[in-house]
Structures are given as structure tokens and as C-alpha cells.
Amino acid sequence: YIPQFFDQAYDLNRVVISTKPDPLSGSDLTIVQTKDMMVFGDYEVDDSGSSSNGLYGSAGLNLFDLVNFSASYTNMTQDTLEIKSFTAFLNLNTDNIPKINAAMAYYQRNNEPNPFDFKNASENTIMGYRIGYELSRGVSLIWDFKQYYRDDGTGKLKPIKQTTIETAFNF
């Protein structure tokens, strides 16, 4: 079991292209990795009884039924491999806001050596917000903004900003 393998960033991390210098030629190598190659690359999955152990913790705060905050942390180890993840959500109670039926912000950093390194993003970092506008009873227009990071071809990470607009039907 790998925690948060199928997470909010799964579609973004299914295939990641990065570059790194070739130690022999000095030229840049382009590396294409799937999510399972990145996560399972150092992770042994076999029938020998090898398993991972770790901890999971979460906390939540409801502030006067106006704002809900929740955060979770995972730390799994197997032999010398350590997988750490951190996720946080901030949900606004929209019951008293006309026409707004959802408002949420999130931060997620999975399978990292230090998921609390907020100043240095990685390819496993994703953050964003979702706002739902009620068009009519049971029909919403959802604005979803995400920011994640990818190799720009020179070995440096650049932020990718993605906005999607969805229509949701609730019945």
C-alpha cells in the first residue's frame, strides 16, 4: 500500500518528463517516468513478507461553523526507504453566501523526503482552490485553479497554472 497514490495530482503525475545532466557526456538527458516508476522505484513489492510500517495522523478545526480546516500527515517506511506526505484543506461554509455553494483551498505534497519544505516546491506539490457558483437548483459552475510544478527542460522547476471550469449536476 502506498498512501495517496491515487490523489488529486494523479492525472498530473501519471507521466513526468524531467532532465538531468549525463555524467559521462555532460549533455542533458531527458527522463520520462510514470507515477509508478517514481513511487515504486525504490519500493520493494514482493511475496517475501516485506512490508511497510508507519504512522498517519490528521487533525481538524471547525471555527464557529464558518471555516473548516483539516490536515493530515503520513510517514511510511520500508527498510531504508521513507515516504512522507502532507495534505491540508480549508473549506468555507457557504450556507450564508448567496449563489456560492462551494469554496475550498488545498495544499498537497506526497511521497517526499520533507513535505513541509514550503519554500522549495517539487513535482509532487500541488495547490489550488475550487469555487462553486449555483446557476440554478442542482446545477453549479465550478471554477478550479491548480498550481503544480514541472521541469522546464533545464533541470529547474517552473510553476504550471491550470484553470478548469466544470458544470456539476446534483440530484
mmCIF file with all atom_site columns, C-alpha atoms in Angstrom:
data_model
loop_
_atom_site.group_PDB
_atom_site.id
_atom_site.type_symbol
_atom_site.label_atom_id
_atom_site.label_alt_id
_atom_site.label_comp_id
_atom_site.label_asym_id
_atom_site.label_entity_id
_atom_site.label_seq_id
_atom_site.pdbx_PDB_ins_code
_atom_site.Cartn_x
_atom_site.Cartn_y
_atom_site.Cartn_z
_atom_site.occupancy
_atom_site.B_iso_or_equiv
_atom_site.pdbx_formal_charge
_atom_site.auth_seq_id
_atom_site.auth_comp_id
_atom_site.auth_asym_id
_atom_site.auth_atom_id
_atom_site.pdbx_PDB_model_num
ATOM 1   C CA . TYR A 1 1   ? 0.000   0.000   0.000   1.00 0.00 ? 1   TYR A CA 1
ATOM 2   C CA . ILE A 1 2   ? 1.339   3.396   -0.978  1.00 0.00 ? 2   ILE A CA 1
ATOM 3   C CA . PRO A 1 3   ? -0.570  6.245   0.680   1.00 0.00 ? 3   PRO A CA 1
ATOM 4   C CA . GLN A 1 4   ? -2.122  8.828   -1.625  1.00 0.00 ? 4   GLN A CA 1
ATOM 5   C CA . PHE A 1 5   ? -1.068  7.067   -4.842  1.00 0.00 ? 5   PHE A CA 1
ATOM 6   C CA . PHE A 1 6   ? -4.408  7.990   -6.426  1.00 0.00 ? 6   PHE A CA 1
ATOM 7   C CA . ASP A 1 7   ? -4.630  11.571  -5.185  1.00 0.00 ? 7   ASP A CA 1
ATOM 8   C CA . GLN A 1 8   ? -5.686  14.952  -6.594  1.00 0.00 ? 8   GLN A CA 1
ATOM 9   C CA . ALA A 1 9   ? -2.460  15.109  -8.586  1.00 0.00 ? 9   ALA A CA 1
ATOM 10  C CA . TYR A 1 10  ? -2.753  11.636  -10.145 1.00 0.00 ? 10  TYR A CA 1
ATOM 11  C CA . ASP A 1 11  ? -3.683  12.948  -13.603 1.00 0.00 ? 11  ASP A CA 1
ATOM 12  C CA . LEU A 1 12  ? -0.854  15.476  -13.408 1.00 0.00 ? 12  LEU A CA 1
ATOM 13  C CA . ASN A 1 13  ? 1.768   12.967  -12.191 1.00 0.00 ? 13  ASN A CA 1
ATOM 14  C CA . ARG A 1 14  ? 0.914   9.922   -14.319 1.00 0.00 ? 14  ARG A CA 1
ATOM 15  C CA . VAL A 1 15  ? 3.841   10.779  -16.594 1.00 0.00 ? 15  VAL A CA 1
ATOM 16  C CA . VAL A 1 16  ? 6.551   13.279  -15.676 1.00 0.00 ? 16  VAL A CA 1
ATOM 17  C CA . ILE A 1 17  ? 9.321   14.429  -18.010 1.00 0.00 ? 17  ILE A CA 1
ATOM 18  C CA . SER A 1 18  ? 12.490  15.833  -16.470 1.00 0.00 ? 18  SER A CA 1
ATOM 19  C CA . THR A 1 19  ? 16.099  16.472  -17.429 1.00 0.00 ? 19  THR A CA 1
ATOM 20  C CA . LYS A 1 20  ? 19.379  15.881  -15.695 1.00 0.00 ? 20  LYS A CA 1
ATOM 21  C CA . PRO A 1 21  ? 22.998  16.109  -16.841 1.00 0.00 ? 21  PRO A CA 1
ATOM 22  C CA . ASP A 1 22  ? 24.638  12.940  -18.141 1.00 0.00 ? 22  ASP A CA 1
ATOM 23  C CA . PRO A 1 23  ? 27.781  12.382  -16.028 1.00 0.00 ? 23  PRO A CA 1
ATOM 24  C CA . LEU A 1 24  ? 29.648  10.826  -18.975 1.00 0.00 ? 24  LEU A CA 1
ATOM 25  C CA . SER A 1 25  ? 28.868  13.162  -21.863 1.00 0.00 ? 25  SER A CA 1
ATOM 26  C CA . GLY A 1 26  ? 27.871  16.292  -19.958 1.00 0.00 ? 26  GLY A CA 1
ATOM 27  C CA . SER A 1 27  ? 24.809  16.758  -22.158 1.00 0.00 ? 27  SER A CA 1
ATOM 28  C CA . ASP A 1 28  ? 21.282  16.800  -20.792 1.00 0.00 ? 28  ASP A CA 1
ATOM 29  C CA . LEU A 1 29  ? 19.310  13.572  -20.590 1.00 0.00 ? 29  LEU A CA 1
ATOM 30  C CA . THR A 1 30  ? 15.536  13.603  -20.930 1.00 0.00 ? 30  THR A CA 1
ATOM 31  C CA . ILE A 1 31  ? 13.927  11.221  -18.462 1.00 0.00 ? 31  ILE A CA 1
ATOM 32  C CA . VAL A 1 32  ? 10.330  10.047  -18.812 1.00 0.00 ? 32  VAL A CA 1
ATOM 33  C CA . GLN A 1 33  ? 8.872   8.397   -15.707 1.00 0.00 ? 33  GLN A CA 1
ATOM 34  C CA . THR A 1 34  ? 5.409   7.142   -14.905 1.00 0.00 ? 34  THR A CA 1
ATOM 35  C CA . LYS A 1 35  ? 3.994   7.637   -11.432 1.00 0.00 ? 35  LYS A CA 1
ATOM 36  C CA . ASP A 1 36  ? 4.519   4.004   -10.504 1.00 0.00 ? 36  ASP A CA 1
ATOM 37  C CA . MET A 1 37  ? 8.165   4.227   -11.642 1.00 0.00 ? 37  MET A CA 1
ATOM 38  C CA . MET A 1 38  ? 8.711   7.258   -9.395  1.00 0.00 ? 38  MET A CA 1
ATOM 39  C CA . VAL A 1 39  ? 6.915   5.836   -6.366  1.00 0.00 ? 39  VAL A CA 1
ATOM 40  C CA . PHE A 1 40  ? 7.819   2.162   -6.698  1.00 0.00 ? 40  PHE A CA 1
ATOM 41  C CA . GLY A 1 41  ? 11.365  2.737   -7.986  1.00 0.00 ? 41  GLY A CA 1
ATOM 42  C CA . ASP A 1 42  ? 12.879  2.266   -4.537  1.00 0.00 ? 42  ASP A CA 1
ATOM 43  C CA . TYR A 1 43  ? 9.933   0.440   -3.024  1.00 0.00 ? 43  TYR A CA 1
ATOM 44  C CA . GLU A 1 44  ? 10.099  -3.351  -2.889  1.00 0.00 ? 44  GLU A CA 1
ATOM 45  C CA . VAL A 1 45  ? 6.870   -5.142  -3.590  1.00 0.00 ? 45  VAL A CA 1
ATOM 46  C CA . ASP A 1 46  ? 7.287   -8.888  -3.362  1.00 0.00 ? 46  ASP A CA 1
ATOM 47  C CA . ASP A 1 47  ? 5.981   -12.002 -1.667  1.00 0.00 ? 47  ASP A CA 1
ATOM 48  C CA . SER A 1 48  ? 8.841   -12.281 0.833   1.00 0.00 ? 48  SER A CA 1
ATOM 49  C CA . GLY A 1 49  ? 6.822   -10.717 3.628   1.00 0.00 ? 49  GLY A CA 1
ATOM 50  C CA . SER A 1 50  ? 8.490   -7.342  3.193   1.00 0.00 ? 50  SER A CA 1
ATOM 51  C CA . SER A 1 51  ? 6.055   -4.641  4.225   1.00 0.00 ? 51  SER A CA 1
ATOM 52  C CA . SER A 1 52  ? 5.948   -1.015  5.135   1.00 0.00 ? 52  SER A CA 1
ATOM 53  C CA . ASN A 1 53  ? 5.155   0.423   8.531   1.00 0.00 ? 53  ASN A CA 1
ATOM 54  C CA . GLY A 1 54  ? 4.430   3.918   9.603   1.00 0.00 ? 54  GLY A CA 1
ATOM 55  C CA . LEU A 1 55  ? 2.091   6.432   11.007  1.00 0.00 ? 55  LEU A CA 1
ATOM 56  C CA . TYR A 1 56  ? -0.833  8.503   9.875   1.00 0.00 ? 56  TYR A CA 1
ATOM 57  C CA . GLY A 1 57  ? -2.245  11.465  11.709  1.00 0.00 ? 57  GLY A CA 1
ATOM 58  C CA . SER A 1 58  ? -4.901  14.011  10.963  1.00 0.00 ? 58  SER A CA 1
ATOM 59  C CA . ALA A 1 59  ? -6.405  16.991  12.713  1.00 0.00 ? 59  ALA A CA 1
ATOM 60  C CA . GLY A 1 60  ? -9.343  19.214  12.007  1.00 0.00 ? 60  GLY A CA 1
ATOM 61  C CA . LEU A 1 61  ? -10.651 22.523  13.238  1.00 0.00 ? 61  LEU A CA 1
ATOM 62  C CA . ASN A 1 62  ? -14.146 23.922  12.857  1.00 0.00 ? 62  ASN A CA 1
ATOM 63  C CA . LEU A 1 63  ? -14.180 27.653  13.548  1.00 0.00 ? 63  LEU A CA 1
ATOM 64  C CA . PHE A 1 64  ? -17.728 28.667  14.566  1.00 0.00 ? 64  PHE A CA 1
ATOM 65  C CA . ASP A 1 65  ? -19.146 26.611  11.691  1.00 0.00 ? 65  ASP A CA 1
ATOM 66  C CA . LEU A 1 66  ? -17.779 29.236  9.271   1.00 0.00 ? 66  LEU A CA 1
ATOM 67  C CA . VAL A 1 67  ? -14.481 27.645  8.259   1.00 0.00 ? 67  VAL A CA 1
ATOM 68  C CA . ASN A 1 68  ? -13.269 24.059  8.443   1.00 0.00 ? 68  ASN A CA 1
ATOM 69  C CA . PHE A 1 69  ? -9.565  23.279  8.336   1.00 0.00 ? 69  PHE A CA 1
ATOM 70  C CA . SER A 1 70  ? -8.119  19.788  8.124   1.00 0.00 ? 70  SER A CA 1
ATOM 71  C CA . ALA A 1 71  ? -4.590  18.494  7.693   1.00 0.00 ? 71  ALA A CA 1
ATOM 72  C CA . SER A 1 72  ? -3.044  15.043  7.534   1.00 0.00 ? 72  SER A CA 1
ATOM 73  C CA . TYR A 1 73  ? 0.476   13.634  7.640   1.00 0.00 ? 73  TYR A CA 1
ATOM 74  C CA . THR A 1 74  ? 1.722   10.205  6.585   1.00 0.00 ? 74  THR A CA 1
ATOM 75  C CA . ASN A 1 75  ? 5.154   8.696   7.231   1.00 0.00 ? 75  ASN A CA 1
ATOM 76  C CA . MET A 1 76  ? 5.690   5.177   5.871   1.00 0.00 ? 76  MET A CA 1
ATOM 77  C CA . THR A 1 77  ? 8.999   3.290   5.983   1.00 0.00 ? 77  THR A CA 1
ATOM 78  C CA . GLN A 1 78  ? 10.315  0.098   4.473   1.00 0.00 ? 78  GLN A CA 1
ATOM 79  C CA . ASP A 1 79  ? 13.931  -0.810  5.150   1.00 0.00 ? 79  ASP A CA 1
ATOM 80  C CA . THR A 1 80  ? 15.784  2.412   4.218   1.00 0.00 ? 80  THR A CA 1
ATOM 81  C CA . LEU A 1 81  ? 13.005  3.980   2.138   1.00 0.00 ? 81  LEU A CA 1
ATOM 82  C CA . GLU A 1 82  ? 10.837  6.600   3.798   1.00 0.00 ? 82  GLU A CA 1
ATOM 83  C CA . ILE A 1 83  ? 7.730   8.083   2.165   1.00 0.00 ? 83  ILE A CA 1
ATOM 84  C CA . LYS A 1 84  ? 6.206   11.202  3.734   1.00 0.00 ? 84  LYS A CA 1
ATOM 85  C CA . SER A 1 85  ? 3.095   13.122  2.698   1.00 0.00 ? 85  SER A CA 1
ATOM 86  C CA . PHE A 1 86  ? 1.241   16.206  3.898   1.00 0.00 ? 86  PHE A CA 1
ATOM 87  C CA . THR A 1 87  ? -2.202  17.424  2.839   1.00 0.00 ? 87  THR A CA 1
ATOM 88  C CA . ALA A 1 88  ? -4.221  20.425  4.048   1.00 0.00 ? 88  ALA A CA 1
ATOM 89  C CA . PHE A 1 89  ? -7.722  21.666  3.178   1.00 0.00 ? 89  PHE A CA 1
ATOM 90  C CA . LEU A 1 90  ? -9.567  24.850  4.071   1.00 0.00 ? 90  LEU A CA 1
ATOM 91  C CA . ASN A 1 91  ? -13.327 24.752  3.435   1.00 0.00 ? 91  ASN A CA 1
ATOM 92  C CA . LEU A 1 92  ? -15.590 27.760  3.758   1.00 0.00 ? 92  LEU A CA 1
ATOM 93  C CA . ASN A 1 93  ? -19.172 27.174  4.884   1.00 0.00 ? 93  ASN A CA 1
ATOM 94  C CA . THR A 1 94  ? -21.145 28.707  2.029   1.00 0.00 ? 94  THR A CA 1
ATOM 95  C CA . ASP A 1 95  ? -24.631 28.301  3.532   1.00 0.00 ? 95  ASP A CA 1
ATOM 96  C CA . ASN A 1 96  ? -24.876 32.054  4.159   1.00 0.00 ? 96  ASN A CA 1
ATOM 97  C CA . ILE A 1 97  ? -23.305 33.221  0.888   1.00 0.00 ? 97  ILE A CA 1
ATOM 98  C CA . PRO A 1 98  ? -25.874 33.639  -1.899  1.00 0.00 ? 98  PRO A CA 1
ATOM 99  C CA . LYS A 1 99  ? -25.207 31.678  -5.100  1.00 0.00 ? 99  LYS A CA 1
ATOM 100 C CA . ILE A 1 100 ? -21.862 30.278  -3.840  1.00 0.00 ? 100 ILE A CA 1
ATOM 101 C CA . ASN A 1 101 ? -22.232 26.604  -2.971  1.00 0.00 ? 101 ASN A CA 1
ATOM 102 C CA . ALA A 1 102 ? -18.572 25.578  -2.589  1.00 0.00 ? 102 ALA A CA 1
ATOM 103 C CA . ALA A 1 103 ? -15.328 27.301  -1.607  1.00 0.00 ? 103 ALA A CA 1
ATOM 104 C CA . MET A 1 104 ? -12.208 25.294  -0.833  1.00 0.00 ? 104 MET A CA 1
ATOM 105 C CA . ALA A 1 105 ? -8.429  25.785  -0.878  1.00 0.00 ? 105 ALA A CA 1
ATOM 106 C CA . TYR A 1 106 ? -5.904  22.954  -0.674  1.00 0.00 ? 106 TYR A CA 1
ATOM 107 C CA . TYR A 1 107 ? -2.193  22.121  -0.487  1.00 0.00 ? 107 TYR A CA 1
ATOM 108 C CA . GLN A 1 108 ? -0.811  18.659  -1.124  1.00 0.00 ? 108 GLN A CA 1
ATOM 109 C CA . ARG A 1 109 ? 2.711   17.266  -1.143  1.00 0.00 ? 109 ARG A CA 1
ATOM 110 C CA . ASN A 1 110 ? 3.030   13.499  -1.403  1.00 0.00 ? 110 ASN A CA 1
ATOM 111 C CA . ASN A 1 111 ? 5.883   10.986  -1.321  1.00 0.00 ? 111 ASN A CA 1
ATOM 112 C CA . GLU A 1 112 ? 8.589   13.468  -0.375  1.00 0.00 ? 112 GLU A CA 1
ATOM 113 C CA . PRO A 1 113 ? 11.620  13.389  1.933   1.00 0.00 ? 113 PRO A CA 1
ATOM 114 C CA . ASN A 1 114 ? 10.390  16.653  3.524   1.00 0.00 ? 114 ASN A CA 1
ATOM 115 C CA . PRO A 1 115 ? 6.765   17.503  2.726   1.00 0.00 ? 115 PRO A CA 1
ATOM 116 C CA . PHE A 1 116 ? 6.984   20.606  4.957   1.00 0.00 ? 116 PHE A CA 1
ATOM 117 C CA . ASP A 1 117 ? 9.579   22.373  2.776   1.00 0.00 ? 117 ASP A CA 1
ATOM 118 C CA . PHE A 1 118 ? 7.090   25.018  1.644   1.00 0.00 ? 118 PHE A CA 1
ATOM 119 C CA . LYS A 1 119 ? 9.743   27.316  0.126   1.00 0.00 ? 119 LYS A CA 1
ATOM 120 C CA . ASN A 1 120 ? 11.045  24.682  -2.297  1.00 0.00 ? 120 ASN A CA 1
ATOM 121 C CA . ALA A 1 121 ? 8.297   23.109  -4.349  1.00 0.00 ? 121 ALA A CA 1
ATOM 122 C CA . SER A 1 122 ? 8.725   19.759  -6.070  1.00 0.00 ? 122 SER A CA 1
ATOM 123 C CA . GLU A 1 123 ? 6.990   17.815  -8.821  1.00 0.00 ? 123 GLU A CA 1
ATOM 124 C CA . ASN A 1 124 ? 4.814   16.305  -6.083  1.00 0.00 ? 124 ASN A CA 1
ATOM 125 C CA . THR A 1 125 ? 3.488   19.690  -4.903  1.00 0.00 ? 125 THR A CA 1
ATOM 126 C CA . ILE A 1 126 ? 0.018   20.819  -5.886  1.00 0.00 ? 126 ILE A CA 1
ATOM 127 C CA . MET A 1 127 ? -2.053  23.675  -4.501  1.00 0.00 ? 127 MET A CA 1
ATOM 128 C CA . GLY A 1 128 ? -5.198  25.417  -5.548  1.00 0.00 ? 128 GLY A CA 1
ATOM 129 C CA . TYR A 1 129 ? -8.780  26.365  -4.886  1.00 0.00 ? 129 TYR A CA 1
ATOM 130 C CA . ARG A 1 130 ? -12.306 25.469  -6.048  1.00 0.00 ? 130 ARG A CA 1
ATOM 131 C CA . ILE A 1 131 ? -15.300 27.794  -6.072  1.00 0.00 ? 131 ILE A CA 1
ATOM 132 C CA . GLY A 1 132 ? -18.796 26.665  -6.988  1.00 0.00 ? 132 GLY A CA 1
ATOM 133 C CA . TYR A 1 133 ? -21.429 29.089  -8.280  1.00 0.00 ? 133 TYR A CA 1
ATOM 134 C CA . GLU A 1 134 ? -25.039 27.911  -8.242  1.00 0.00 ? 134 GLU A CA 1
ATOM 135 C CA . LEU A 1 135 ? -26.598 28.569  -11.662 1.00 0.00 ? 135 LEU A CA 1
ATOM 136 C CA . SER A 1 136 ? -29.933 27.058  -10.661 1.00 0.00 ? 136 SER A CA 1
ATOM 137 C CA . ARG A 1 137 ? -31.158 24.491  -8.172  1.00 0.00 ? 137 ARG A CA 1
ATOM 138 C CA . GLY A 1 138 ? -28.947 21.424  -8.624  1.00 0.00 ? 138 GLY A CA 1
ATOM 139 C CA . VAL A 1 139 ? -26.686 22.971  -11.295 1.00 0.00 ? 139 VAL A CA 1
ATOM 140 C CA . SER A 1 140 ? -23.325 24.538  -10.431 1.00 0.00 ? 140 SER A CA 1
ATOM 141 C CA . LEU A 1 141 ? -20.487 26.110  -12.337 1.00 0.00 ? 141 LEU A CA 1
ATOM 142 C CA . ILE A 1 142 ? -17.185 25.201  -10.658 1.00 0.00 ? 142 ILE A CA 1
ATOM 143 C CA . TRP A 1 143 ? -14.015 27.236  -11.102 1.00 0.00 ? 143 TRP A CA 1
ATOM 144 C CA . ASP A 1 144 ? -10.977 25.069  -10.268 1.00 0.00 ? 144 ASP A CA 1
ATOM 145 C CA . PHE A 1 145 ? -7.487  26.604  -10.152 1.00 0.00 ? 145 PHE A CA 1
ATOM 146 C CA . LYS A 1 146 ? -4.376  24.442  -9.622  1.00 0.00 ? 146 LYS A CA 1
ATOM 147 C CA . GLN A 1 147 ? -0.694  25.206  -9.481  1.00 0.00 ? 147 GLN A CA 1
ATOM 148 C CA . TYR A 1 148 ? 1.862   22.448  -9.803  1.00 0.00 ? 148 TYR A CA 1
ATOM 149 C CA . TYR A 1 149 ? 5.493   22.251  -10.877 1.00 0.00 ? 149 TYR A CA 1
ATOM 150 C CA . ARG A 1 150 ? 7.319   20.648  -13.808 1.00 0.00 ? 150 ARG A CA 1
ATOM 151 C CA . ASP A 1 151 ? 10.859  20.506  -15.134 1.00 0.00 ? 151 ASP A CA 1
ATOM 152 C CA . ASP A 1 152 ? 11.327  23.232  -17.755 1.00 0.00 ? 152 ASP A CA 1
ATOM 153 C CA . GLY A 1 153 ? 13.878  21.207  -19.737 1.00 0.00 ? 153 GLY A CA 1
ATOM 154 C CA . THR A 1 154 ? 16.889  22.701  -17.974 1.00 0.00 ? 154 THR A CA 1
ATOM 155 C CA . GLY A 1 155 ? 16.539  20.799  -14.709 1.00 0.00 ? 155 GLY A CA 1
ATOM 156 C CA . LYS A 1 156 ? 14.719  23.662  -12.982 1.00 0.00 ? 156 LYS A CA 1
ATOM 157 C CA . LEU A 1 157 ? 11.113  23.518  -11.846 1.00 0.00 ? 157 LEU A CA 1
ATOM 158 C CA . LYS A 1 158 ? 8.645   26.050  -13.172 1.00 0.00 ? 158 LYS A CA 1
ATOM 159 C CA . PRO A 1 159 ? 5.107   26.603  -11.910 1.00 0.00 ? 159 PRO A CA 1
ATOM 160 C CA . ILE A 1 160 ? 2.276   25.441  -14.151 1.00 0.00 ? 160 ILE A CA 1
ATOM 161 C CA . LYS A 1 161 ? -1.024  27.204  -13.544 1.00 0.00 ? 161 LYS A CA 1
ATOM 162 C CA . GLN A 1 162 ? -4.157  25.426  -14.704 1.00 0.00 ? 162 GLN A CA 1
ATOM 163 C CA . THR A 1 163 ? -7.739  26.651  -14.553 1.00 0.00 ? 163 THR A CA 1
ATOM 164 C CA . THR A 1 164 ? -10.693 24.457  -15.420 1.00 0.00 ? 164 THR A CA 1
ATOM 165 C CA . ILE A 1 165 ? -14.362 25.340  -15.470 1.00 0.00 ? 165 ILE A CA 1
ATOM 166 C CA . GLU A 1 166 ? -16.787 22.499  -14.829 1.00 0.00 ? 166 GLU A CA 1
ATOM 167 C CA . THR A 1 167 ? -20.524 22.067  -14.758 1.00 0.00 ? 167 THR A CA 1
ATOM 168 C CA . ALA A 1 168 ? -21.857 19.883  -11.941 1.00 0.00 ? 168 ALA A CA 1
ATOM 169 C CA . PHE A 1 169 ? -25.339 18.462  -11.607 1.00 0.00 ? 169 PHE A CA 1
ATOM 170 C CA . ASN A 1 170 ? -26.574 17.488  -8.142  1.00 0.00 ? 170 ASN A CA 1
ATOM 171 C CA . PHE A 1 171 ? -29.678 15.349  -7.870  1.00 0.00 ? 171 PHE A CA 1
#
